[in-house]
Short mmCIF file of C-alpha atoms and ligand atoms in Angstrom, two decimals:
data_model
loop_
_atom_site.label_atom_id
_atom_site.label_comp_id
_atom_site.label_asym_id
_atom_site.label_seq_id
_atom_site.Cartn_x
_atom_site.Cartn_y
_atom_site.Cartn_z
CA MET A 1 15.78 108.35 66.93
CA ASP A 2 13.61 111.40 67.54
CA ASP A 3 13.94 113.44 70.74
CA LEU A 4 11.02 111.77 72.47
CA ALA A 5 12.27 108.28 71.68
CA ALA A 6 15.73 109.25 72.91
CA LEU A 7 14.24 110.56 76.14
CA ARG A 8 12.19 107.37 76.65
CA TYR A 9 15.33 105.32 76.05
CA LEU A 10 17.19 107.31 78.74
CA VAL A 11 14.33 106.90 81.20
CA GLU A 12 14.35 103.15 80.56
CA LEU A 13 18.05 103.15 81.39
CA GLY A 14 17.21 104.71 84.74
CA ALA A 15 17.97 108.37 84.04
CA ASP A 16 14.80 109.67 85.63
CA GLU A 17 15.85 113.18 86.46
CA ALA A 18 17.71 116.11 84.91
CA ILE A 19 20.36 117.22 87.35
CA ALA A 20 21.84 120.28 85.76
CA GLU A 21 22.04 122.27 82.56
CA ALA A 22 25.82 122.01 82.35
CA PRO A 23 27.97 118.86 82.42
CA VAL A 24 29.76 118.10 85.70
CA ASP A 25 33.41 117.12 85.78
CA ARG A 26 33.22 114.38 88.39
CA PHE A 27 36.94 113.70 88.23
CA SER A 28 38.11 117.08 89.52
CA ALA A 29 38.45 117.04 93.29
CA PRO A 30 36.56 119.88 94.95
CA PRO A 31 38.43 121.79 97.64
CA PRO A 32 37.76 120.87 101.27
CA VAL A 33 35.18 123.08 102.90
CA GLU A 34 35.58 124.26 106.44
CA ILE A 35 32.26 124.56 108.22
CA PRO A 36 32.10 127.10 111.06
CA ALA A 37 31.94 125.57 114.53
CA PRO A 38 28.40 124.43 115.35
CA ALA A 39 26.46 125.63 118.36
CA ARG A 40 27.55 122.55 120.27
CA PRO A 41 31.15 122.55 121.51
CA ALA A 42 32.84 120.19 119.05
CA MET A 43 34.55 121.84 116.06
CA ARG A 44 33.81 119.95 112.88
CA VAL A 45 35.93 120.10 109.78
CA VAL A 46 34.13 118.64 106.84
CA ALA A 47 35.98 116.20 104.64
CA PRO A 48 36.36 116.93 100.94
CA VAL A 49 33.22 116.19 99.00
CA SER A 50 33.63 113.00 97.03
CA PRO A 51 33.99 113.75 93.31
CA ALA A 52 31.53 110.91 92.62
CA ILE A 53 28.80 112.80 94.45
CA ALA A 54 29.97 116.29 93.62
CA ALA A 55 27.35 118.95 94.09
CA PRO A 56 27.64 122.69 94.47
CA VAL A 57 29.29 123.04 97.86
CA PRO A 58 27.63 125.48 100.21
CA ALA A 59 30.03 128.06 101.51
CA ALA A 60 30.60 128.30 105.24
CA GLN A 61 28.31 131.29 104.86
CA ALA A 62 25.44 128.89 104.07
CA VAL A 63 25.81 127.30 107.47
CA ILE A 64 25.83 130.67 109.18
CA SER A 65 22.73 131.83 107.34
CA ALA A 66 21.03 128.48 108.07
CA ARG A 67 21.67 129.02 111.76
CA ASP A 68 20.34 132.57 111.63
CA ALA A 69 17.24 131.62 109.64
CA ALA A 70 16.47 128.62 111.85
CA ALA A 71 16.96 130.56 115.08
CA ALA A 72 14.64 133.33 113.88
CA ALA A 73 11.74 130.89 113.38
CA ASN A 74 9.40 130.78 116.36
CA THR A 75 6.84 128.35 114.97
CA LEU A 76 6.94 125.32 112.72
CA ASP A 77 5.19 127.31 109.99
CA GLU A 78 7.87 129.99 110.19
CA LEU A 79 10.54 127.31 110.05
CA ARG A 80 9.01 125.70 106.99
CA GLU A 81 8.85 129.15 105.39
CA ALA A 82 12.49 129.82 106.29
CA LEU A 83 13.55 126.51 104.74
CA ALA A 84 11.55 127.22 101.61
CA LYS A 85 13.45 130.51 101.22
CA PHE A 86 16.85 129.04 102.10
CA ASP A 87 19.23 128.69 99.16
CA GLY A 88 22.30 127.41 101.01
CA CYS A 89 21.73 123.72 100.23
CA PRO A 90 22.20 122.82 96.57
CA LEU A 91 19.81 119.87 96.90
CA LYS A 92 16.93 122.33 96.78
CA ALA A 93 17.73 123.04 93.13
CA THR A 94 17.31 119.42 92.04
CA ALA A 95 14.40 118.48 94.30
CA THR A 96 10.75 118.75 93.27
CA ASN A 97 9.32 119.48 96.70
CA LEU A 98 10.41 120.42 100.18
CA CYS A 99 9.68 117.51 102.55
CA PHE A 100 9.29 119.30 105.84
CA ALA A 101 7.36 116.89 108.07
CA ASP A 102 4.41 114.62 108.46
CA GLY A 103 2.36 113.61 111.44
CA ASN A 104 1.16 115.33 114.55
CA PRO A 105 3.41 118.17 115.79
CA GLU A 106 1.81 117.76 119.24
CA ALA A 107 2.98 114.16 119.43
CA LYS A 108 5.24 113.06 122.27
CA ILE A 109 7.37 111.00 119.90
CA MET A 110 9.36 112.47 117.02
CA PHE A 111 11.16 110.39 114.38
CA VAL A 112 14.03 111.86 112.38
CA GLY A 113 15.21 110.10 109.23
CA GLU A 114 17.83 110.89 106.64
CA ALA A 115 16.49 112.44 103.45
CA PRO A 116 13.54 112.05 101.10
CA GLY A 117 13.54 109.53 98.28
CA ALA A 118 11.65 109.71 94.99
CA ASP A 119 8.16 109.14 96.45
CA GLU A 120 8.74 111.64 99.24
CA ASP A 121 10.05 114.16 96.73
CA ARG A 122 6.91 113.77 94.63
CA GLN A 123 4.51 114.05 97.56
CA GLY A 124 6.46 116.56 99.68
CA LYS A 125 6.20 114.34 102.78
CA PRO A 126 8.78 112.23 104.59
CA PHE A 127 8.67 108.44 104.64
CA VAL A 128 5.81 107.77 102.23
CA GLY A 129 7.64 105.32 99.93
CA VAL A 130 8.43 101.65 100.50
CA SER A 131 10.70 102.25 103.50
CA GLY A 132 8.13 104.66 104.92
CA GLN A 133 5.49 101.96 104.67
CA LEU A 134 7.75 99.63 106.62
CA LEU A 135 8.35 102.38 109.18
CA ASP A 136 4.57 102.78 109.54
CA ARG A 137 4.22 99.04 110.15
CA MET A 138 7.09 99.02 112.64
CA ILE A 139 5.71 101.87 114.70
CA GLY A 140 2.19 100.51 114.30
CA PHE A 141 3.26 97.38 116.20
CA ILE A 142 3.93 99.52 119.23
CA GLY A 143 0.79 101.62 119.01
CA LEU A 144 2.16 104.59 117.09
CA ASP A 145 0.58 106.16 114.07
CA ARG A 146 1.74 109.24 112.21
CA ASN A 147 -1.82 110.55 111.99
CA THR A 148 -2.26 110.69 115.73
CA ASN A 149 0.72 110.22 118.01
CA ALA A 150 3.92 110.48 115.98
CA TYR A 151 5.70 113.28 114.14
CA ILE A 152 8.20 112.55 111.36
CA ALA A 153 10.92 114.67 109.77
CA ASN A 154 14.31 114.25 108.11
CA VAL A 155 17.75 115.74 108.63
CA ILE A 156 17.72 116.75 104.95
CA PRO A 157 14.41 118.06 103.59
CA TRP A 158 15.30 117.79 99.88
CA ARG A 159 15.90 114.61 97.90
CA PRO A 160 19.55 113.96 97.00
CA PRO A 161 19.72 113.10 93.27
CA ALA A 162 19.40 109.36 92.66
CA ASN A 163 19.03 108.89 96.42
CA ARG A 164 22.75 109.23 97.04
CA THR A 165 23.99 109.78 100.57
CA PRO A 166 23.97 113.48 101.41
CA THR A 167 27.40 115.06 101.59
CA ALA A 168 28.81 116.44 104.82
CA ALA A 169 28.40 119.96 103.46
CA GLU A 170 24.72 119.37 102.63
CA ILE A 171 24.11 117.95 106.08
CA ALA A 172 25.89 120.90 107.71
CA ALA A 173 23.71 123.35 105.78
CA CYS A 174 20.48 121.61 106.85
CA GLU A 175 21.39 120.67 110.41
CA PRO A 176 20.37 123.98 112.05
CA PHE A 177 16.86 123.55 110.65
CA ILE A 178 16.25 120.05 111.98
CA ARG A 179 17.68 121.08 115.34
CA ARG A 180 15.27 124.02 115.46
CA GLN A 181 12.43 121.75 114.33
CA ILE A 182 13.14 119.45 117.28
CA GLU A 183 13.19 122.45 119.63
CA LEU A 184 9.85 123.68 118.32
CA VAL A 185 8.17 120.28 118.50
CA ASN A 186 9.89 119.59 121.83
CA PRO A 187 8.94 115.90 121.86
CA GLN A 188 9.31 113.80 124.98
CA LEU A 189 11.18 111.12 123.05
CA LEU A 190 13.23 111.28 119.90
CA VAL A 191 13.83 108.31 117.59
CA LEU A 192 16.82 108.63 115.28
CA VAL A 193 16.13 106.55 112.22
CA GLY A 194 19.38 105.33 110.69
CA ASN A 195 22.98 106.31 110.52
CA ILE A 196 22.81 109.87 109.23
CA SER A 197 20.35 111.19 111.78
CA THR A 198 22.14 109.37 114.60
CA LYS A 199 25.55 110.72 113.67
CA THR A 200 24.32 114.20 112.89
CA LEU A 201 22.13 114.76 115.92
CA LEU A 202 24.21 112.92 118.49
CA GLY A 203 27.48 114.30 117.09
CA THR A 204 29.05 110.85 117.07
CA THR A 205 31.25 109.07 114.59
CA ASP A 206 30.01 105.69 115.80
CA GLY A 207 27.77 104.01 113.27
CA ILE A 208 24.23 102.77 113.76
CA ILE A 209 25.31 99.20 114.50
CA ARG A 210 27.05 100.39 117.66
CA MET A 211 24.57 103.11 118.53
CA ARG A 212 21.22 101.38 118.02
CA GLY A 213 19.13 100.17 120.89
CA LYS A 214 20.63 102.40 123.58
CA TRP A 215 19.04 105.52 124.88
CA ARG A 216 21.16 108.67 124.61
CA ASP A 217 20.55 112.26 125.53
CA TYR A 218 19.90 114.69 122.71
CA SER A 219 20.72 118.25 123.72
CA SER A 220 20.51 121.57 122.02
CA PRO A 221 20.78 125.12 123.36
CA GLY A 222 17.08 125.91 122.79
CA LEU A 223 15.83 122.93 124.80
CA LYS A 224 15.10 123.28 128.50
CA ALA A 225 16.22 119.71 129.11
CA PRO A 226 17.87 117.00 127.03
CA ILE A 227 15.49 114.66 125.20
CA PRO A 228 16.02 110.89 125.47
CA ALA A 229 16.91 109.70 121.96
CA LEU A 230 16.91 106.15 120.64
CA PRO A 231 18.83 105.30 117.45
CA ILE A 232 17.16 102.53 115.42
CA PHE A 233 17.92 100.84 112.12
CA HIS A 234 16.61 102.59 109.05
CA PRO A 235 13.75 100.67 107.40
CA ALA A 236 15.55 100.84 104.04
CA TYR A 237 18.45 98.98 105.69
CA LEU A 238 16.01 96.41 107.12
CA LEU A 239 14.54 95.86 103.67
CA ARG A 240 18.04 95.10 102.40
CA THR A 241 19.11 93.16 105.50
CA PRO A 242 16.07 91.38 106.93
CA ALA A 243 18.23 89.46 109.42
CA GLN A 244 18.51 92.70 111.40
CA LYS A 245 14.75 92.86 111.94
CA ARG A 246 15.18 90.86 115.15
CA ASP A 247 17.36 93.56 116.75
CA SER A 248 15.10 96.19 115.34
CA TRP A 249 12.14 94.55 117.06
CA ARG A 250 14.04 94.66 120.37
CA ASP A 251 14.64 98.37 119.85
CA LEU A 252 10.97 98.97 119.19
CA LEU A 253 10.11 97.17 122.42
CA LEU A 254 12.53 99.47 124.26
CA LEU A 255 10.71 102.40 122.75
CA LYS A 256 7.34 100.95 123.72
CA GLN A 257 8.49 100.49 127.33
CA ARG A 258 9.63 104.09 127.50
CA ILE A 259 6.38 105.33 126.01
CA GLN A 260 4.44 103.41 128.65
CA MET A 261 6.50 105.14 131.31
CA LEU A 262 5.60 108.51 129.79
CA SER A 263 1.90 108.03 129.98
CA LYS A 264 1.96 107.07 133.68
N1 URA B 301 14.35 107.65 103.94
C1 URA B 301 14.45 108.64 104.85
O1 URA B 301 15.38 108.67 105.63
N2 URA B 301 13.51 109.57 104.84
C2 URA B 301 12.48 109.56 104.03
O2 URA B 301 11.66 110.46 104.11
C3 URA B 301 12.38 108.51 103.10
C4 URA B 301 13.32 107.56 103.07
#
């Protein structure tokens, strides 16, 4: 088999990306990483990174420099620039594009998802693949449209290889940026799309099944007042579990009600 044929064969098997130059020993357990205490009061100690999803672990220093870089950004453009220069999250090395945001930064409603997938990585925009199309339809039912009255970002702006769940260390390195992004957009309502954004931004260990459909307060030091935040099911989960669309519809109606109160 020549090189090209071998490559085609690998692509057919599903190996659609080169992760690293050197082989990774996925059986050696990486050491636990202690992340410095976040700006909010709770101290978080990050669990060891699973060997199955081993990636270069950002040092605690990465979290500190993420906080410094995010805090120094006074506009969304500066924040995007700061993220583009940030090397503390190893996902940047395997991603094609930075997926910073899509939609209208003046919108009153901001959606925060988990991390880009393959389509988002290619286009450099969040939620443009199949689950993004479902998200567009969901929010369209309640009069929202990313081109006019919604703004969309992710906790993690780089695609995790093969769409794996981001590790705690990767989330910790990116968290200061999404928090700053929320401060700079300063939406009137925040919608937390899925488990990762709910847990990360509300600092809870409760999963999305418990958290969805109830308004919470999202706070951060740079906000004048807490922002009401609604956790909802991730569209990718709804595609896998259509029976949950009923509850998801209820959650969207809650959001619609709250939006109507805003415009009064
Ligand atoms: N899932 C997410 O959480 N974000 C995206 O941008 C795409 C899929």
